[in-house]
mmCIF file with all atom_site columns, C-alpha atoms in Angstrom:
data_model
loop_
_atom_site.group_PDB
_atom_site.id
_atom_site.type_symbol
_atom_site.label_atom_id
_atom_site.label_alt_id
_atom_site.label_comp_id
_atom_site.label_asym_id
_atom_site.label_entity_id
_atom_site.label_seq_id
_atom_site.pdbx_PDB_ins_code
_atom_site.Cartn_x
_atom_site.Cartn_y
_atom_site.Cartn_z
_atom_site.occupancy
_atom_site.B_iso_or_equiv
_atom_site.pdbx_formal_charge
_atom_site.auth_seq_id
_atom_site.auth_comp_id
_atom_site.auth_asym_id
_atom_site.auth_atom_id
_atom_site.pdbx_PDB_model_num
ATOM 1   C CA . UNK I 1 1   ? 24.576 94.853  93.491  1.00 58.00 ? 1   UNK I CA 1
ATOM 2   C CA . UNK I 1 2   ? 25.782 97.603  91.222  1.00 73.00 ? 2   UNK I CA 1
ATOM 3   C CA . UNK I 1 3   ? 28.078 96.029  88.669  1.00 86.00 ? 3   UNK I CA 1
ATOM 4   C CA . UNK I 1 4   ? 30.516 97.462  86.129  1.00 93.00 ? 4   UNK I CA 1
ATOM 5   C CA . UNK I 1 5   ? 29.619 96.619  82.538  1.00 95.00 ? 5   UNK I CA 1
ATOM 6   C CA . UNK I 1 6   ? 32.364 96.030  79.981  1.00 96.00 ? 6   UNK I CA 1
ATOM 7   C CA . UNK I 1 7   ? 31.977 96.513  76.253  1.00 97.00 ? 7   UNK I CA 1
ATOM 8   C CA . UNK I 1 8   ? 34.103 96.891  73.143  1.00 97.00 ? 8   UNK I CA 1
ATOM 9   C CA . UNK I 1 9   ? 35.497 93.405  72.814  1.00 98.00 ? 9   UNK I CA 1
ATOM 10  C CA . UNK I 1 10  ? 35.471 91.471  69.589  1.00 98.00 ? 10  UNK I CA 1
ATOM 11  C CA . UNK I 1 11  ? 37.548 89.792  66.923  1.00 98.00 ? 11  UNK I CA 1
ATOM 12  C CA . UNK I 1 12  ? 40.562 91.685  65.611  1.00 98.00 ? 12  UNK I CA 1
ATOM 13  C CA . UNK I 1 13  ? 43.562 90.778  63.477  1.00 98.00 ? 13  UNK I CA 1
ATOM 14  C CA . UNK I 1 14  ? 47.078 90.822  64.919  1.00 98.00 ? 14  UNK I CA 1
ATOM 15  C CA . UNK I 1 15  ? 48.387 94.363  64.920  1.00 98.00 ? 15  UNK I CA 1
ATOM 16  C CA . UNK I 1 16  ? 44.918 95.808  65.182  1.00 98.00 ? 16  UNK I CA 1
ATOM 17  C CA . UNK I 1 17  ? 43.342 97.894  67.905  1.00 98.00 ? 17  UNK I CA 1
ATOM 18  C CA . UNK I 1 18  ? 40.364 97.785  70.212  1.00 98.00 ? 18  UNK I CA 1
ATOM 19  C CA . UNK I 1 19  ? 39.095 100.100 72.904  1.00 98.00 ? 19  UNK I CA 1
ATOM 20  C CA . UNK I 1 20  ? 37.371 98.496  75.832  1.00 98.00 ? 20  UNK I CA 1
ATOM 21  C CA . UNK I 1 21  ? 34.947 100.453 77.965  1.00 98.00 ? 21  UNK I CA 1
ATOM 22  C CA . UNK I 1 22  ? 33.755 99.843  81.484  1.00 96.00 ? 22  UNK I CA 1
ATOM 23  C CA . UNK I 1 23  ? 30.691 101.778 82.559  1.00 95.00 ? 23  UNK I CA 1
ATOM 24  C CA . UNK I 1 24  ? 29.531 102.055 86.137  1.00 91.00 ? 24  UNK I CA 1
ATOM 25  C CA . UNK I 1 25  ? 26.026 103.217 86.999  1.00 86.00 ? 25  UNK I CA 1
ATOM 26  C CA . UNK I 1 26  ? 24.926 104.466 90.380  1.00 81.00 ? 26  UNK I CA 1
ATOM 27  C CA . UNK I 1 27  ? 28.419 105.223 91.703  1.00 79.00 ? 27  UNK I CA 1
ATOM 28  C CA . UNK I 1 28  ? 30.456 108.379 91.953  1.00 87.00 ? 28  UNK I CA 1
ATOM 29  C CA . UNK I 1 29  ? 33.375 107.020 90.011  1.00 89.00 ? 29  UNK I CA 1
ATOM 30  C CA . UNK I 1 30  ? 35.872 109.632 91.186  1.00 91.00 ? 30  UNK I CA 1
ATOM 31  C CA . UNK I 1 31  ? 35.956 107.855 94.552  1.00 92.00 ? 31  UNK I CA 1
ATOM 32  C CA . UNK I 1 32  ? 37.124 104.551 93.062  1.00 92.00 ? 32  UNK I CA 1
ATOM 33  C CA . UNK I 1 33  ? 40.363 102.982 91.970  1.00 93.00 ? 33  UNK I CA 1
ATOM 34  C CA . UNK I 1 34  ? 40.050 100.747 88.918  1.00 94.00 ? 34  UNK I CA 1
ATOM 35  C CA . UNK I 1 35  ? 41.752 97.673  87.556  1.00 96.00 ? 35  UNK I CA 1
ATOM 36  C CA . UNK I 1 36  ? 41.576 95.801  84.270  1.00 97.00 ? 36  UNK I CA 1
ATOM 37  C CA . UNK I 1 37  ? 42.123 92.048  84.407  1.00 97.00 ? 37  UNK I CA 1
ATOM 38  C CA . UNK I 1 38  ? 42.080 89.269  81.857  1.00 97.00 ? 38  UNK I CA 1
ATOM 39  C CA . UNK I 1 39  ? 41.831 85.516  81.786  1.00 97.00 ? 39  UNK I CA 1
ATOM 40  C CA . UNK I 1 40  ? 42.967 83.479  78.813  1.00 96.00 ? 40  UNK I CA 1
ATOM 41  C CA . UNK I 1 41  ? 41.895 79.872  78.251  1.00 91.00 ? 41  UNK I CA 1
ATOM 42  C CA . UNK I 1 42  ? 43.781 77.562  80.570  1.00 93.00 ? 42  UNK I CA 1
ATOM 43  C CA . UNK I 1 43  ? 45.486 80.397  82.417  1.00 95.00 ? 43  UNK I CA 1
ATOM 44  C CA . UNK I 1 44  ? 45.034 82.207  85.683  1.00 95.00 ? 44  UNK I CA 1
ATOM 45  C CA . UNK I 1 45  ? 43.417 85.609  85.794  1.00 95.00 ? 45  UNK I CA 1
ATOM 46  C CA . UNK I 1 46  ? 46.040 88.333  85.663  1.00 96.00 ? 46  UNK I CA 1
ATOM 47  C CA . UNK I 1 47  ? 46.103 92.035  86.246  1.00 96.00 ? 47  UNK I CA 1
ATOM 48  C CA . UNK I 1 48  ? 46.561 94.045  83.063  1.00 97.00 ? 48  UNK I CA 1
ATOM 49  C CA . UNK I 1 49  ? 46.405 97.647  84.192  1.00 97.00 ? 49  UNK I CA 1
ATOM 50  C CA . UNK I 1 50  ? 45.189 99.894  86.953  1.00 97.00 ? 50  UNK I CA 1
ATOM 51  C CA . UNK I 1 51  ? 44.432 103.554 87.449  1.00 96.00 ? 51  UNK I CA 1
ATOM 52  C CA . UNK I 1 52  ? 44.068 105.470 90.673  1.00 95.00 ? 52  UNK I CA 1
ATOM 53  C CA . UNK I 1 53  ? 40.985 107.446 91.602  1.00 93.00 ? 53  UNK I CA 1
ATOM 54  C CA . UNK I 1 54  ? 42.836 110.671 90.839  1.00 92.00 ? 54  UNK I CA 1
ATOM 55  C CA . UNK I 1 55  ? 43.921 109.360 87.454  1.00 93.00 ? 55  UNK I CA 1
ATOM 56  C CA . UNK I 1 56  ? 47.474 110.333 88.285  1.00 93.00 ? 56  UNK I CA 1
ATOM 57  C CA . UNK I 1 57  ? 48.875 106.877 88.934  1.00 96.00 ? 57  UNK I CA 1
ATOM 58  C CA . UNK I 1 58  ? 48.755 104.012 86.441  1.00 97.00 ? 58  UNK I CA 1
ATOM 59  C CA . UNK I 1 59  ? 50.484 100.685 86.037  1.00 97.00 ? 59  UNK I CA 1
ATOM 60  C CA . UNK I 1 60  ? 50.662 97.922  83.435  1.00 98.00 ? 60  UNK I CA 1
ATOM 61  C CA . UNK I 1 61  ? 51.736 94.337  83.258  1.00 97.00 ? 61  UNK I CA 1
ATOM 62  C CA . UNK I 1 62  ? 55.024 94.079  81.373  1.00 97.00 ? 62  UNK I CA 1
ATOM 63  C CA . UNK I 1 63  ? 53.518 92.234  78.424  1.00 97.00 ? 63  UNK I CA 1
ATOM 64  C CA . UNK I 1 64  ? 51.277 95.180  77.470  1.00 98.00 ? 64  UNK I CA 1
ATOM 65  C CA . UNK I 1 65  ? 53.504 98.144  78.270  1.00 98.00 ? 65  UNK I CA 1
ATOM 66  C CA . UNK I 1 66  ? 53.751 100.487 75.330  1.00 98.00 ? 66  UNK I CA 1
ATOM 67  C CA . UNK I 1 67  ? 50.694 98.958  73.683  1.00 98.00 ? 67  UNK I CA 1
ATOM 68  C CA . UNK I 1 68  ? 47.816 99.479  76.134  1.00 98.00 ? 68  UNK I CA 1
ATOM 69  C CA . UNK I 1 69  ? 46.629 102.693 77.745  1.00 98.00 ? 69  UNK I CA 1
ATOM 70  C CA . UNK I 1 70  ? 44.183 102.977 80.619  1.00 98.00 ? 70  UNK I CA 1
ATOM 71  C CA . UNK I 1 71  ? 42.146 106.121 81.180  1.00 96.00 ? 71  UNK I CA 1
ATOM 72  C CA . UNK I 1 72  ? 39.009 107.288 82.914  1.00 94.00 ? 72  UNK I CA 1
ATOM 73  C CA . UNK I 1 73  ? 36.252 109.801 82.371  1.00 93.00 ? 73  UNK I CA 1
ATOM 74  C CA . UNK I 1 74  ? 34.522 110.407 85.670  1.00 89.00 ? 74  UNK I CA 1
ATOM 75  C CA . UNK I 1 75  ? 31.848 112.593 84.103  1.00 90.00 ? 75  UNK I CA 1
ATOM 76  C CA . UNK I 1 76  ? 30.795 109.680 81.899  1.00 92.00 ? 76  UNK I CA 1
ATOM 77  C CA . UNK I 1 77  ? 31.349 107.117 84.665  1.00 92.00 ? 77  UNK I CA 1
ATOM 78  C CA . UNK I 1 78  ? 33.477 105.191 82.207  1.00 94.00 ? 78  UNK I CA 1
ATOM 79  C CA . UNK I 1 79  ? 36.922 103.607 82.210  1.00 95.00 ? 79  UNK I CA 1
ATOM 80  C CA . UNK I 1 80  ? 38.767 102.792 79.000  1.00 97.00 ? 80  UNK I CA 1
ATOM 81  C CA . UNK I 1 81  ? 41.474 100.395 77.959  1.00 98.00 ? 81  UNK I CA 1
ATOM 82  C CA . UNK I 1 82  ? 42.928 101.335 74.595  1.00 98.00 ? 82  UNK I CA 1
ATOM 83  C CA . UNK I 1 83  ? 44.668 98.293  73.144  1.00 98.00 ? 83  UNK I CA 1
ATOM 84  C CA . UNK I 1 84  ? 47.001 98.756  70.192  1.00 98.00 ? 84  UNK I CA 1
ATOM 85  C CA . UNK I 1 85  ? 49.319 96.389  68.338  1.00 98.00 ? 85  UNK I CA 1
ATOM 86  C CA . UNK I 1 86  ? 47.285 93.455  69.546  1.00 98.00 ? 86  UNK I CA 1
ATOM 87  C CA . UNK I 1 87  ? 48.848 90.017  69.620  1.00 98.00 ? 87  UNK I CA 1
ATOM 88  C CA . UNK I 1 88  ? 47.245 86.566  69.651  1.00 98.00 ? 88  UNK I CA 1
ATOM 89  C CA . UNK I 1 89  ? 48.429 86.142  73.233  1.00 97.00 ? 89  UNK I CA 1
ATOM 90  C CA . UNK I 1 90  ? 46.181 89.060  74.209  1.00 98.00 ? 90  UNK I CA 1
ATOM 91  C CA . UNK I 1 91  ? 43.182 86.831  73.550  1.00 98.00 ? 91  UNK I CA 1
ATOM 92  C CA . UNK I 1 92  ? 41.214 86.607  76.777  1.00 98.00 ? 92  UNK I CA 1
ATOM 93  C CA . UNK I 1 93  ? 38.113 87.674  78.591  1.00 98.00 ? 93  UNK I CA 1
ATOM 94  C CA . UNK I 1 94  ? 38.760 91.142  79.960  1.00 98.00 ? 94  UNK I CA 1
ATOM 95  C CA . UNK I 1 95  ? 37.237 92.310  83.225  1.00 97.00 ? 95  UNK I CA 1
ATOM 96  C CA . UNK I 1 96  ? 37.124 95.638  84.982  1.00 95.00 ? 96  UNK I CA 1
ATOM 97  C CA . UNK I 1 97  ? 36.965 95.967  88.739  1.00 94.00 ? 97  UNK I CA 1
ATOM 98  C CA . UNK I 1 98  ? 36.582 98.920  91.072  1.00 92.00 ? 98  UNK I CA 1
ATOM 99  C CA . UNK I 1 99  ? 37.053 99.623  94.754  1.00 92.00 ? 99  UNK I CA 1
ATOM 100 C CA . UNK I 1 100 ? 36.180 102.698 96.766  1.00 91.00 ? 100 UNK I CA 1
ATOM 101 C CA . UNK I 1 101 ? 39.199 104.288 98.386  1.00 90.00 ? 101 UNK I CA 1
ATOM 102 C CA . UNK I 1 102 ? 40.317 107.476 100.061 1.00 92.00 ? 102 UNK I CA 1
ATOM 103 C CA . UNK I 1 103 ? 43.848 106.893 98.781  1.00 92.00 ? 103 UNK I CA 1
ATOM 104 C CA . UNK I 1 104 ? 43.980 108.851 95.553  1.00 92.00 ? 104 UNK I CA 1
ATOM 105 C CA . UNK I 1 105 ? 47.184 107.080 94.533  1.00 93.00 ? 105 UNK I CA 1
ATOM 106 C CA . UNK I 1 106 ? 45.960 103.519 95.025  1.00 92.00 ? 106 UNK I CA 1
ATOM 107 C CA . UNK I 1 107 ? 46.707 101.429 91.933  1.00 93.00 ? 107 UNK I CA 1
ATOM 108 C CA . UNK I 1 108 ? 46.736 97.655  92.327  1.00 89.00 ? 108 UNK I CA 1
ATOM 109 C CA . UNK I 1 109 ? 46.760 94.850  89.776  1.00 90.00 ? 109 UNK I CA 1
ATOM 110 C CA . UNK I 1 110 ? 46.650 91.766  91.966  1.00 86.00 ? 110 UNK I CA 1
ATOM 111 C CA . UNK I 1 111 ? 43.494 89.706  91.628  1.00 79.00 ? 111 UNK I CA 1
ATOM 112 C CA . UNK I 1 112 ? 43.193 89.537  95.419  1.00 76.00 ? 112 UNK I CA 1
ATOM 113 C CA . UNK I 1 113 ? 43.893 93.230  96.000  1.00 78.00 ? 113 UNK I CA 1
ATOM 114 C CA . UNK I 1 114 ? 40.443 93.865  97.395  1.00 85.00 ? 114 UNK I CA 1
ATOM 115 C CA . UNK I 1 115 ? 38.459 95.029  94.383  1.00 89.00 ? 115 UNK I CA 1
ATOM 116 C CA . UNK I 1 116 ? 34.846 94.922  95.443  1.00 86.00 ? 116 UNK I CA 1
ATOM 117 C CA . UNK I 1 117 ? 32.873 95.245  92.215  1.00 91.00 ? 117 UNK I CA 1
ATOM 118 C CA . UNK I 1 118 ? 33.586 93.190  89.095  1.00 93.00 ? 118 UNK I CA 1
ATOM 119 C CA . UNK I 1 119 ? 32.104 93.251  85.641  1.00 95.00 ? 119 UNK I CA 1
ATOM 120 C CA . UNK I 1 120 ? 30.927 90.253  83.660  1.00 95.00 ? 120 UNK I CA 1
ATOM 121 C CA . UNK I 1 121 ? 33.771 90.446  81.159  1.00 97.00 ? 121 UNK I CA 1
ATOM 122 C CA . UNK I 1 122 ? 34.101 91.079  77.440  1.00 98.00 ? 122 UNK I CA 1
ATOM 123 C CA . UNK I 1 123 ? 35.767 88.689  75.014  1.00 98.00 ? 123 UNK I CA 1
ATOM 124 C CA . UNK I 1 124 ? 38.782 89.834  73.033  1.00 98.00 ? 124 UNK I CA 1
ATOM 125 C CA . UNK I 1 125 ? 40.000 87.513  70.300  1.00 98.00 ? 125 UNK I CA 1
ATOM 126 C CA . UNK I 1 126 ? 43.124 88.332  68.283  1.00 98.00 ? 126 UNK I CA 1
ATOM 127 C CA . UNK I 1 127 ? 43.424 86.075  65.271  1.00 97.00 ? 127 UNK I CA 1
ATOM 128 C CA . UNK I 1 128 ? 44.113 86.242  61.563  1.00 93.00 ? 128 UNK I CA 1
#
């Protein structure tokens, strides 16, 4: 039961920035595609961003395009979500998920896309 562990959440004012991290122990991360998801109070979980195992393919939900950037550092077994120009509507619990794949271009943001390993989540609150 190896589980990704998210960190970096917290309270930030609108317009501020946070960088979330997702660390995976015991896996060779270069074999895995990764997704970031979030769930706001009273809303369904949604895909925020994804990155392929090669790092060459990324995608973002429309509401965060131009503000969020996903990246990965396989040597550190860590995935990042840089969040800039944060808005109150970004408030949510953010989760990372990974799935082993031989498709180096795989990049999926659907909750039911087959991600096998999920983190416990980290709270992001954007408020003045």
